[in-house]
PDB file of C-alpha atoms in Angstrom:
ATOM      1  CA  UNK A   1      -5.869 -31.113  30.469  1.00  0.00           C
ATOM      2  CA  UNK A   2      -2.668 -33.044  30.207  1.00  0.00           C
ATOM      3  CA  UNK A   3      -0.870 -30.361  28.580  1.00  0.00           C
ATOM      4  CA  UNK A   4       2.308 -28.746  30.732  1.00  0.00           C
ATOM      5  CA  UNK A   5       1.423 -25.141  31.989  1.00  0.00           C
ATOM      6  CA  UNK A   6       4.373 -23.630  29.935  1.00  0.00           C
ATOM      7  CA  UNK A   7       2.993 -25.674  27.346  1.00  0.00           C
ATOM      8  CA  UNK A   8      -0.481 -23.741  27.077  1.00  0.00           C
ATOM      9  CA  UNK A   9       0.885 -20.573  27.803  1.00  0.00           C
ATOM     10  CA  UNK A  10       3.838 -20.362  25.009  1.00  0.00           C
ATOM     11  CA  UNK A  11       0.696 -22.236  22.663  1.00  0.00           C
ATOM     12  CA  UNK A  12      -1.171 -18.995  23.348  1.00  0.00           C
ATOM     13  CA  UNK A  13       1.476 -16.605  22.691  1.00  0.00           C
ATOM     14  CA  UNK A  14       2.230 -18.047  19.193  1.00  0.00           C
ATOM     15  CA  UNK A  15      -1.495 -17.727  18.506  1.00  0.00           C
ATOM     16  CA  UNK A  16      -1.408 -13.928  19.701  1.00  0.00           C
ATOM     17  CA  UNK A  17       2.241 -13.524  17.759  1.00  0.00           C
ATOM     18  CA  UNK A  18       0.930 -15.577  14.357  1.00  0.00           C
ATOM     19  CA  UNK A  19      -2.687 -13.137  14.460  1.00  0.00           C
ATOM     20  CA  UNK A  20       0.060 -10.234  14.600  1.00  0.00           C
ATOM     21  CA  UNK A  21       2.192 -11.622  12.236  1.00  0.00           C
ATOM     22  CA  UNK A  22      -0.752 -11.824   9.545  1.00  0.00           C
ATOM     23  CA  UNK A  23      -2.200  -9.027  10.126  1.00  0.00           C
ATOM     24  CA  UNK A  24       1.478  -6.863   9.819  1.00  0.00           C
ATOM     25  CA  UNK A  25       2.128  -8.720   6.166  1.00  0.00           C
ATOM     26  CA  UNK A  26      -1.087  -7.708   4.631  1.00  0.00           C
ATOM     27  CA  UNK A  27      -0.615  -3.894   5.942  1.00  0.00           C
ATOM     28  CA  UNK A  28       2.647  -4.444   4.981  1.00  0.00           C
ATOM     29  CA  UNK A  29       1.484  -5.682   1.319  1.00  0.00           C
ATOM     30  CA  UNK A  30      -1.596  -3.276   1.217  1.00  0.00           C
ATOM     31  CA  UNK A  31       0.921  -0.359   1.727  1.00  0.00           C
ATOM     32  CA  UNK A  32       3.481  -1.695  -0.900  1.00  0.00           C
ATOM     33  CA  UNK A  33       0.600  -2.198  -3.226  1.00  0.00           C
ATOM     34  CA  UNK A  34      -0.626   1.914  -2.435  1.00  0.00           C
ATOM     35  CA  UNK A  35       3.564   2.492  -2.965  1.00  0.00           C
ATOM     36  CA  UNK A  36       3.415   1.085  -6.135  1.00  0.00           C
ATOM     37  CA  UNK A  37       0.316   2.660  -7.398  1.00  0.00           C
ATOM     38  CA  UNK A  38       1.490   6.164  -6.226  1.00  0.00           C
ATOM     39  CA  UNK A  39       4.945   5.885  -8.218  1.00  0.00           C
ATOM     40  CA  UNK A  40       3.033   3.955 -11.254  1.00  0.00           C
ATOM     41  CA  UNK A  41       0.711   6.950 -11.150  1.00  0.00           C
ATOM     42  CA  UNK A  42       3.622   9.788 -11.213  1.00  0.00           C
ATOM     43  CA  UNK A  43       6.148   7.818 -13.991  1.00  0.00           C
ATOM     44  CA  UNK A  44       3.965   6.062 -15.867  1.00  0.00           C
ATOM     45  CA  UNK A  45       0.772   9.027 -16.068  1.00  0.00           C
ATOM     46  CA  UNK A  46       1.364  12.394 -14.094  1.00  0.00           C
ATOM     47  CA  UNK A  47       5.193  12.712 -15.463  1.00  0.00           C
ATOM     48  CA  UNK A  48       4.336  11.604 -19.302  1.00  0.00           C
ATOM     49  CA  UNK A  49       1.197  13.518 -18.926  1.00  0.00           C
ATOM     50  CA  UNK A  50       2.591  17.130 -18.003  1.00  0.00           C
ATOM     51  CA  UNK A  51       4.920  15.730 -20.714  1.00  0.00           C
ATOM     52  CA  UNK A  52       2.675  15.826 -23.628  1.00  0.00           C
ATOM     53  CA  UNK A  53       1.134  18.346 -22.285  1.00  0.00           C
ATOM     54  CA  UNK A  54       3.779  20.645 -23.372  1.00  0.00           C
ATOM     55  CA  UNK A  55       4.790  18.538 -26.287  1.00  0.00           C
ATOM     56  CA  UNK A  56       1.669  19.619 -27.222  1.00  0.00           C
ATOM     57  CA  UNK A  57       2.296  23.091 -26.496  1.00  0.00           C
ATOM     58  CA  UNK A  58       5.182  23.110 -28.417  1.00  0.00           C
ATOM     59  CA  UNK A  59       3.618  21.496 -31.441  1.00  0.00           C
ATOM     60  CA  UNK A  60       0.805  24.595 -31.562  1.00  0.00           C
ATOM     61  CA  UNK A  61       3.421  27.148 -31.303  1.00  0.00           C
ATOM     62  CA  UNK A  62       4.926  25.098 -34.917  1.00  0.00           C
ATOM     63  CA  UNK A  63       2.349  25.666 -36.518  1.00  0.00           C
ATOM     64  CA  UNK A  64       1.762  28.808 -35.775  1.00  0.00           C
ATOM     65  CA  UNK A  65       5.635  30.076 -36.505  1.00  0.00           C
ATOM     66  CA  UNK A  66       4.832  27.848 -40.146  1.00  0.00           C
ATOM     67  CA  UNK A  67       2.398  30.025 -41.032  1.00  0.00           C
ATOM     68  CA  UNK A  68       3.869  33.207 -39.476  1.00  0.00           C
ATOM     69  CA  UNK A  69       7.015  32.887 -41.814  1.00  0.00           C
ATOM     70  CA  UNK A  70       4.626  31.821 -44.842  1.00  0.00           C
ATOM     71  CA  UNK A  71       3.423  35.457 -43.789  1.00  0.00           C
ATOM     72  CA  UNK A  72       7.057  37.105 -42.915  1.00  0.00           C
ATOM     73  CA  UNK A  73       7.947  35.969 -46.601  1.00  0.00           C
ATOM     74  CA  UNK A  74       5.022  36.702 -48.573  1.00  0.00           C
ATOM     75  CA  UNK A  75       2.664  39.302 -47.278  1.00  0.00           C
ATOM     76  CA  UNK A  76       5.094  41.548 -45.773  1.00  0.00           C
ATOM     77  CA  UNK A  77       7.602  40.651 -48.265  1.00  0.00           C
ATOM     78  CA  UNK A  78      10.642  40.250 -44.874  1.00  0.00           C
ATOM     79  CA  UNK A  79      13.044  37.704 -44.421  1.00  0.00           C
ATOM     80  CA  UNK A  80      12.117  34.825 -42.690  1.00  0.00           C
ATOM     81  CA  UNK A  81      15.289  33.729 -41.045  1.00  0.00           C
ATOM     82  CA  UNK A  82      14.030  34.369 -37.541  1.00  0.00           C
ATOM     83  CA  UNK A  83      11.252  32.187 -38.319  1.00  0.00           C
ATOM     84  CA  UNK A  84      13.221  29.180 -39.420  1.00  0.00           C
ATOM     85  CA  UNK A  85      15.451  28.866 -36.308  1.00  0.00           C
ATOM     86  CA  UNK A  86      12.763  29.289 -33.997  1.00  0.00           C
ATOM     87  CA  UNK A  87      10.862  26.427 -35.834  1.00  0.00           C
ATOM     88  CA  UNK A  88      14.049  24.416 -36.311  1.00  0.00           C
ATOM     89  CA  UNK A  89      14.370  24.991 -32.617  1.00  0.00           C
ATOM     90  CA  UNK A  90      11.111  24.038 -31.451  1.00  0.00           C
ATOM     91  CA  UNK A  91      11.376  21.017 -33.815  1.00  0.00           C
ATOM     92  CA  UNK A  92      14.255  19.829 -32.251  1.00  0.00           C
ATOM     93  CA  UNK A  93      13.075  20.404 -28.093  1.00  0.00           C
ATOM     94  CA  UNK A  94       9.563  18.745 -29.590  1.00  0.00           C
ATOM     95  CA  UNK A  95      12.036  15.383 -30.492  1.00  0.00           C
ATOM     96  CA  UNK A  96      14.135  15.658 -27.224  1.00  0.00           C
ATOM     97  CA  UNK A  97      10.834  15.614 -24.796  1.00  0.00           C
ATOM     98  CA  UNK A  98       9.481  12.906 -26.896  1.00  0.00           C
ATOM     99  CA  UNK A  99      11.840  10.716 -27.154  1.00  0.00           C
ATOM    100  CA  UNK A 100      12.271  10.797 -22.958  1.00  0.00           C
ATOM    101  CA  UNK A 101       8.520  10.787 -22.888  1.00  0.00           C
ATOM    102  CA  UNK A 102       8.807   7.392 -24.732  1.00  0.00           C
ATOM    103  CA  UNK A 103      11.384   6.052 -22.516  1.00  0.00           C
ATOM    104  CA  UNK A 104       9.231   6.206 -19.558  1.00  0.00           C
ATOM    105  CA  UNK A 105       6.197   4.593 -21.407  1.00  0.00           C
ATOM    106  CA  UNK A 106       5.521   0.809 -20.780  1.00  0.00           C
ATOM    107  CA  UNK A 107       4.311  -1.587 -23.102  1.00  0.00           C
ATOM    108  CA  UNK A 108       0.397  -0.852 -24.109  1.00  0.00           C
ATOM    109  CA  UNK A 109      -2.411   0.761 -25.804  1.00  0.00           C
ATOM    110  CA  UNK A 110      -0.420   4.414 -24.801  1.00  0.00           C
ATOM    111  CA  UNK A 111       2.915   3.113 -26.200  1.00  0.00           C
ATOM    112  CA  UNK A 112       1.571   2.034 -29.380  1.00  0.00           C
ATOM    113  CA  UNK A 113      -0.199   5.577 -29.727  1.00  0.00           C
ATOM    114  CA  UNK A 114       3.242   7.087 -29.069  1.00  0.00           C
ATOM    115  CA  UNK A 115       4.719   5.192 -31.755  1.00  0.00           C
ATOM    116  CA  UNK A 116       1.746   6.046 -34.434  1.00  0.00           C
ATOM    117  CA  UNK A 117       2.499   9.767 -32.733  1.00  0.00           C
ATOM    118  CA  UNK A 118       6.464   9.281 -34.035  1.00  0.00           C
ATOM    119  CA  UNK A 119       5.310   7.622 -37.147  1.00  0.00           C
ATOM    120  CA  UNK A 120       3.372  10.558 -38.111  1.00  0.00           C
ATOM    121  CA  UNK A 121       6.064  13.314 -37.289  1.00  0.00           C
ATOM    122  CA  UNK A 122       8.621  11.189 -39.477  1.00  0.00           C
ATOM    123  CA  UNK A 123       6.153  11.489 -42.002  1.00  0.00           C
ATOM    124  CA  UNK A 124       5.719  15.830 -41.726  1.00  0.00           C
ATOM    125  CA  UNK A 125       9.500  16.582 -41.231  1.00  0.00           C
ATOM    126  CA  UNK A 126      10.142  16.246 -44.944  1.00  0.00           C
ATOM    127  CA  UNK A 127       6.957  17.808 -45.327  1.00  0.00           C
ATOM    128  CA  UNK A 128       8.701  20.841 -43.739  1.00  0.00           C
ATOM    129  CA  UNK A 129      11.576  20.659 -45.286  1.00  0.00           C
ATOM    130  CA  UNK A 130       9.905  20.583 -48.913  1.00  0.00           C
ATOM    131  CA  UNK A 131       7.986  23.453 -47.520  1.00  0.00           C
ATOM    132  CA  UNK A 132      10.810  25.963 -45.935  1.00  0.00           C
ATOM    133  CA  UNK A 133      12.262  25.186 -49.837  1.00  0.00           C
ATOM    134  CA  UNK A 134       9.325  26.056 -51.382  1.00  0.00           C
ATOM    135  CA  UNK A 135       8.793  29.596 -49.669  1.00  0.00           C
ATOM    136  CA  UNK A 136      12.488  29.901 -49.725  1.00  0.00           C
ATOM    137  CA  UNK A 137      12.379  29.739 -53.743  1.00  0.00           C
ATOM    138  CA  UNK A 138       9.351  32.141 -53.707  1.00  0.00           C
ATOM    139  CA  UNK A 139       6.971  29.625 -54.803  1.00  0.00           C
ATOM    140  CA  UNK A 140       4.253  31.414 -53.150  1.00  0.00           C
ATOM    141  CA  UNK A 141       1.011  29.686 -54.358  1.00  0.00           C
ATOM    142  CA  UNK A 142       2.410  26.304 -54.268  1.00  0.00           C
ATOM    143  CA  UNK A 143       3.735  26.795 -50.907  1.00  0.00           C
ATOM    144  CA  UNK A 144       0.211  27.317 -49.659  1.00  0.00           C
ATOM    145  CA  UNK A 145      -1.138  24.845 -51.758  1.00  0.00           C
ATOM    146  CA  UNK A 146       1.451  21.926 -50.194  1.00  0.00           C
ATOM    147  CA  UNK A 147       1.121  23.690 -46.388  1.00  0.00           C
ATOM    148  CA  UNK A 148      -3.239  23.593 -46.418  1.00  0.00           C
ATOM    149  CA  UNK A 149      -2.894  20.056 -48.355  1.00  0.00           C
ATOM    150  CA  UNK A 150      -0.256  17.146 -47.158  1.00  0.00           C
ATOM    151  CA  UNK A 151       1.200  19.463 -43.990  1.00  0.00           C
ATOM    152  CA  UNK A 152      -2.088  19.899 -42.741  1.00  0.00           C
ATOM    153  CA  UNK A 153      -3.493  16.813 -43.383  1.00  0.00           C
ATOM    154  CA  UNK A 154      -0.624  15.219 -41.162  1.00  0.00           C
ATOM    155  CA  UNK A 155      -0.820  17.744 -38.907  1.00  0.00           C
ATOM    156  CA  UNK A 156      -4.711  17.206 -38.150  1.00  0.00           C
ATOM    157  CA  UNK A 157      -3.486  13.634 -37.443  1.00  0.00           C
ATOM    158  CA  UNK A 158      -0.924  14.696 -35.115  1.00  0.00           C
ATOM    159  CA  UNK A 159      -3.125  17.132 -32.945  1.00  0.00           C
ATOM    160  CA  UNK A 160      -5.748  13.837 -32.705  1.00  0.00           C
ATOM    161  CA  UNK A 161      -3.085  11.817 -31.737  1.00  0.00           C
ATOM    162  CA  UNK A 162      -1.724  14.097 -29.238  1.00  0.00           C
ATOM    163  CA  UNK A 163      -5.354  14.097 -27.452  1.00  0.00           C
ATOM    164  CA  UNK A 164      -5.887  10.416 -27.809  1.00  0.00           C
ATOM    165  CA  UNK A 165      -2.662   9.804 -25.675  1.00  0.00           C
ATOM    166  CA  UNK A 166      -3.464  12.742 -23.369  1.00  0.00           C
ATOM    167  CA  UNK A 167      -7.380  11.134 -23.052  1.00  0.00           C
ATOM    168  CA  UNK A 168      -5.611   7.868 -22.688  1.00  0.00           C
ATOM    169  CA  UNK A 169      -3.226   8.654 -19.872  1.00  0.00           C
ATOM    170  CA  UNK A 170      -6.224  10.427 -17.771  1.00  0.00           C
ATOM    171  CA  UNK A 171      -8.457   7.715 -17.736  1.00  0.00           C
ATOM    172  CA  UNK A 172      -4.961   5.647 -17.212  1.00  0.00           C
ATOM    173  CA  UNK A 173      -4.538   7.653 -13.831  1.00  0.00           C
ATOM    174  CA  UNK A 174      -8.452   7.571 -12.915  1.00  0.00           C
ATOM    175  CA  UNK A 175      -8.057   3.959 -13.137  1.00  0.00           C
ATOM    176  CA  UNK A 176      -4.921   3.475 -10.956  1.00  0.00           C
ATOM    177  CA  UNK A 177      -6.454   5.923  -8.525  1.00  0.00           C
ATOM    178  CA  UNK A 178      -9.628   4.392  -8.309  1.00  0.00           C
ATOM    179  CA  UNK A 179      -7.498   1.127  -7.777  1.00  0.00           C
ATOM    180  CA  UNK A 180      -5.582   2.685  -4.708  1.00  0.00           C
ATOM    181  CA  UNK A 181      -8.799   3.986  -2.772  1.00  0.00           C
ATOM    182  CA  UNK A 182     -10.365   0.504  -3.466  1.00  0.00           C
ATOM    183  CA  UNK A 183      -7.437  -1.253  -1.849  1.00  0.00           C
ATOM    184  CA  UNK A 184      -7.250   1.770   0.566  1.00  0.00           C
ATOM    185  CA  UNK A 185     -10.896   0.811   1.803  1.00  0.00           C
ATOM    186  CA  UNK A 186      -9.998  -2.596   1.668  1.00  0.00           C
ATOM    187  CA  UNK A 187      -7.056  -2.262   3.803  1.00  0.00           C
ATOM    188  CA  UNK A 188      -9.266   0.341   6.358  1.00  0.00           C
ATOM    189  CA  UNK A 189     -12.032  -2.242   7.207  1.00  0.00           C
ATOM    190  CA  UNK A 190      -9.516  -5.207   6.942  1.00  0.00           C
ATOM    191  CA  UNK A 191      -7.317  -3.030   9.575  1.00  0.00           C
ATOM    192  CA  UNK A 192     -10.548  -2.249  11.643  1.00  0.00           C
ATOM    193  CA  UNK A 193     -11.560  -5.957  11.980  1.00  0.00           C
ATOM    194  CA  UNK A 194      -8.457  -7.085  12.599  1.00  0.00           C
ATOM    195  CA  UNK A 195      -7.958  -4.609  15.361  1.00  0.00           C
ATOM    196  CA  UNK A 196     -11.791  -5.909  16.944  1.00  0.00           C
ATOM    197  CA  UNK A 197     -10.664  -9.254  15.900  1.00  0.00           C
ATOM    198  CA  UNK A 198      -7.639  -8.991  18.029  1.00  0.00           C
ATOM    199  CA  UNK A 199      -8.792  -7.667  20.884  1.00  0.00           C
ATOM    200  CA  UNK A 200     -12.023 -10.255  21.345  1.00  0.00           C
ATOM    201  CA  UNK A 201      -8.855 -13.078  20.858  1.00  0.00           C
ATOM    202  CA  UNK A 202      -7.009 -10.986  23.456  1.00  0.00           C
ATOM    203  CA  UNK A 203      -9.560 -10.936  26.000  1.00  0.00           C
ATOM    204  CA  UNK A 204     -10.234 -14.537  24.974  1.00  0.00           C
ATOM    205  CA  UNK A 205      -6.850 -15.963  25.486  1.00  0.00           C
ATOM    206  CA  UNK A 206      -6.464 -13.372  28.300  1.00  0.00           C
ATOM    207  CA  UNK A 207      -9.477 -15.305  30.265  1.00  0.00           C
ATOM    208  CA  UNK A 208      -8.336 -18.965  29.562  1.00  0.00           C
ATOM    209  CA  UNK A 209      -4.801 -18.333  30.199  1.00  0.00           C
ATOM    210  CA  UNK A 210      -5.864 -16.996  33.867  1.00  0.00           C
ATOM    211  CA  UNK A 211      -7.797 -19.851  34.472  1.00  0.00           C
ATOM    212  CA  UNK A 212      -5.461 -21.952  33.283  1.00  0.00           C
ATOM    213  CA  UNK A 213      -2.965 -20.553  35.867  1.00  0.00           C
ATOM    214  CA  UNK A 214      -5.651 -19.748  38.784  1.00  0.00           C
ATOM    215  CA  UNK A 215      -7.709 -23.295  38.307  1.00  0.00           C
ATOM    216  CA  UNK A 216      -4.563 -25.487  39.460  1.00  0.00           C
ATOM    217  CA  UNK A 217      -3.412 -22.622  41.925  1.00  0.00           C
ATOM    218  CA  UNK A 218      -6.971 -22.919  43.613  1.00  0.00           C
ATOM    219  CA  UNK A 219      -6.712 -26.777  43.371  1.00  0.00           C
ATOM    220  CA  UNK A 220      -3.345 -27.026  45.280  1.00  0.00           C
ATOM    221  CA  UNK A 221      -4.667 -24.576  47.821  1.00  0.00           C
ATOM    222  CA  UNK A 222      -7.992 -26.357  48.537  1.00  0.00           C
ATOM    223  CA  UNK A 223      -5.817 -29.455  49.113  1.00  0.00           C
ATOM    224  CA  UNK A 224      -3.432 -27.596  51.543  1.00  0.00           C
ATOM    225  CA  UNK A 225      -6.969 -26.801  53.463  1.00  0.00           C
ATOM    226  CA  UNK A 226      -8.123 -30.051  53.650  1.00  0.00           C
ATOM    227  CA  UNK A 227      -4.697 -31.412  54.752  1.00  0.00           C
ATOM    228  CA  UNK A 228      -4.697 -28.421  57.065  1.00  0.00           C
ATOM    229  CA  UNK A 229      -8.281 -29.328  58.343  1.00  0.00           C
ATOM    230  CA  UNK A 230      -7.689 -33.342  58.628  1.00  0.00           C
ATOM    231  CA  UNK A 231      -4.426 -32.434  60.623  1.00  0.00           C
ATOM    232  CA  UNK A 232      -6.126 -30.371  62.600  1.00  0.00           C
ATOM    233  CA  UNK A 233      -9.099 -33.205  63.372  1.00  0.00           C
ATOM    234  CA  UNK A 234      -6.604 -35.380  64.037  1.00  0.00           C
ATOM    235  CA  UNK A 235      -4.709 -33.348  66.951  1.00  0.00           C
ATOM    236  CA  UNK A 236      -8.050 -32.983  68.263  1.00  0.00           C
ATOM    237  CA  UNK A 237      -8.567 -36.566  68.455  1.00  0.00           C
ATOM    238  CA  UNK A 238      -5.062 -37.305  69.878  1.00  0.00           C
ATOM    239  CA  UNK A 239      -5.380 -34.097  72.186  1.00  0.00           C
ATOM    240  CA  UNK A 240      -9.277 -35.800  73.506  1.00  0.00           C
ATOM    241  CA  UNK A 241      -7.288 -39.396  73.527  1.00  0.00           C
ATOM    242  CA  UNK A 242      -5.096 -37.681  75.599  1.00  0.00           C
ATOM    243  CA  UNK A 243      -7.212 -36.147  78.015  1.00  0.00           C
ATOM    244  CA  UNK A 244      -8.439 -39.754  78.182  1.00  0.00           C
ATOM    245  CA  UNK A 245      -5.691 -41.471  78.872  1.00  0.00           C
ATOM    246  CA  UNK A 246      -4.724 -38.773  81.884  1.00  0.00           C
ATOM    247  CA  UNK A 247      -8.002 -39.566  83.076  1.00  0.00           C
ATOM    248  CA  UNK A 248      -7.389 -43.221  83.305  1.00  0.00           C
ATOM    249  CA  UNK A 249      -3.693 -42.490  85.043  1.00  0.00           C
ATOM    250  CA  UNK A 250      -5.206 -40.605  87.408  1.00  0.00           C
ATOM    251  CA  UNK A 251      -8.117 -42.777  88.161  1.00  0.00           C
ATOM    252  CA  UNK A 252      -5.422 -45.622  88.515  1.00  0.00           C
ATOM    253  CA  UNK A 253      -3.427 -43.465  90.701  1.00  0.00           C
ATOM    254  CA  UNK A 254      -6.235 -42.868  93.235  1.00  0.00           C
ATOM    255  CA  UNK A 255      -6.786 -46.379  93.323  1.00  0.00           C
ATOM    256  CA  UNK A 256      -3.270 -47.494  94.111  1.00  0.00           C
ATOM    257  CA  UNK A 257      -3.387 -44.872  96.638  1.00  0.00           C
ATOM    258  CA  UNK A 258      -7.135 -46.185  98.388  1.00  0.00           C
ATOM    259  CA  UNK A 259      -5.239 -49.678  98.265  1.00  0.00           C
ATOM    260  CA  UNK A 260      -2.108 -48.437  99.685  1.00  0.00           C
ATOM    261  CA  UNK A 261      -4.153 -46.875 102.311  1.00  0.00           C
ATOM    262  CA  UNK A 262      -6.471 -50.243 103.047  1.00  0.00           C
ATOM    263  CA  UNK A 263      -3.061 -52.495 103.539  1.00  0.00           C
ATOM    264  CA  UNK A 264      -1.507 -50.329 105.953  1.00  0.00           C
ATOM    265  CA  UNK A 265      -4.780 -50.255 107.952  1.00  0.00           C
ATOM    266  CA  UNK A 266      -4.521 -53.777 107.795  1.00  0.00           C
ATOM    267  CA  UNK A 267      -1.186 -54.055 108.774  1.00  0.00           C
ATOM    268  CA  UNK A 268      -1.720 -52.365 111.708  1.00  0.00           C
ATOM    269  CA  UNK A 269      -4.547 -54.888 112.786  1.00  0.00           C
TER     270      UNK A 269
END
């Protein structure tokens, strides 16, 4: 009650600005935190994802060209030169898109499944090599021997590799996305009683901050009435005194007069 006007009023705007202010940094934060999820979601699982996708891809079309220039050279008895530089070219695009695939990868369960992945193609290129010599030098049944035995062993482990990172970045992305329509629902209700919130403070602060302003207004002007009504019983009672006192003047006057009247009678006794 002792408290300035001004005093109450800028109190209750800080109250209204600090609600605002809290309310702005965790929409603020919720939306950075959906920002972040979105790009985590496109570099760290979409991008690697379509990635390996076609890594993978790539790696099927190998094997098939392997096998197609095991056929080139000794079923159909043709050169096999076309074959080679289409698998030494696929070879070398498979290397390029993995090696930006794994510069993209953070630390983890995926990244150490990449690096088993890289392990296990350092382990088949001499494999291929040894092979491509073999067929070259017409060593026909131990060219098939070496390609169904070690070449497809590590290949096997490859193609389960490749779909253990693939499985691994999809439940990766369900994850994050799951994440981001959590926090999105947080954020919703948090934003929707915050709004209710704000407006029952509103109304609130609205109502005591009128009274605040109308309650001494009122005071001051019920004073100025009953100044207003005392002054006005008071030239009421001078006005009657007034009256009175012309009364009495006049009653005096008459008197002098009768007395006036009574001495000149006398006199003229």
């Amino acid at each position: 009650k002792k408290m300035k006007l001004s005093v109450k009023l800028i109190g209750s705007f800080c109250i209204v600005s600090l609600m605002l202010l809290v309310g702005g940094f965790i929409g603020v934060s919720n939306i950075m935190y959906l920002n972040k999820n979105i790009t985590t979601l496109y570099t760290v699982n979409t991008k690697p994802l379509v990635t390996m996708g076609d890594i993978s891809e790539l790696w099927q079309e190998l094997r098939a060209e392997i096998r197609n220039a095991y056929i080139q050279k000794f079923v159909y008895g043709r050169d096999m030169a076309r074959e080679l530089e289409k698998i030494a070219a696929l070879n070398e695009r498979g290397k390029k898109d993995l090696a930006e695939m794994g510069a993209n990868l953070p630390d983890g369960e995926i990244k150490k499944e990449y690096d088993h992945l890289i392990t296990l193609f350092v382990r088949q290129n001499p494999n291929l090599a040894k092979l491509m010599k073999m067929m070259a030098e017409n060593q026909k049944d131990e060219a098939m021997a070496f390609m169904e035995g070690e070449v497809t062993v590590v290949e096997n482990l490859i193609t389960d590799s490749f779909h253990k990172i693939i499985d691994m970045e999809i439940k990766q992305a369900d994850a994050t996305m799951n994440a981001s329509s959590s926090r999105a629902n947080t954020a919703t209700w948090f934003a929707t009683i915050s709004t209710i919130l704000a407006f029952i403070a509103a109304v609130i602060i609205g109502i005591f901050m009128s009274l605040m302003i109308t309650r001494p207004i009122s005071r001051v002007i019920d004073g100025l009435n009953e100044g207003a009504e005392q002054v006005t019983a008071a030239a009421s009672q001078v006005a009657t005194s007034s009256q009175h006192l012309a009364d009495g003047s006049s009653n005096q006057a008459s008197a002098i007069e009768e007395t006036s009247s009574s001495l000149e009678e006398m006199s003229s006794m």
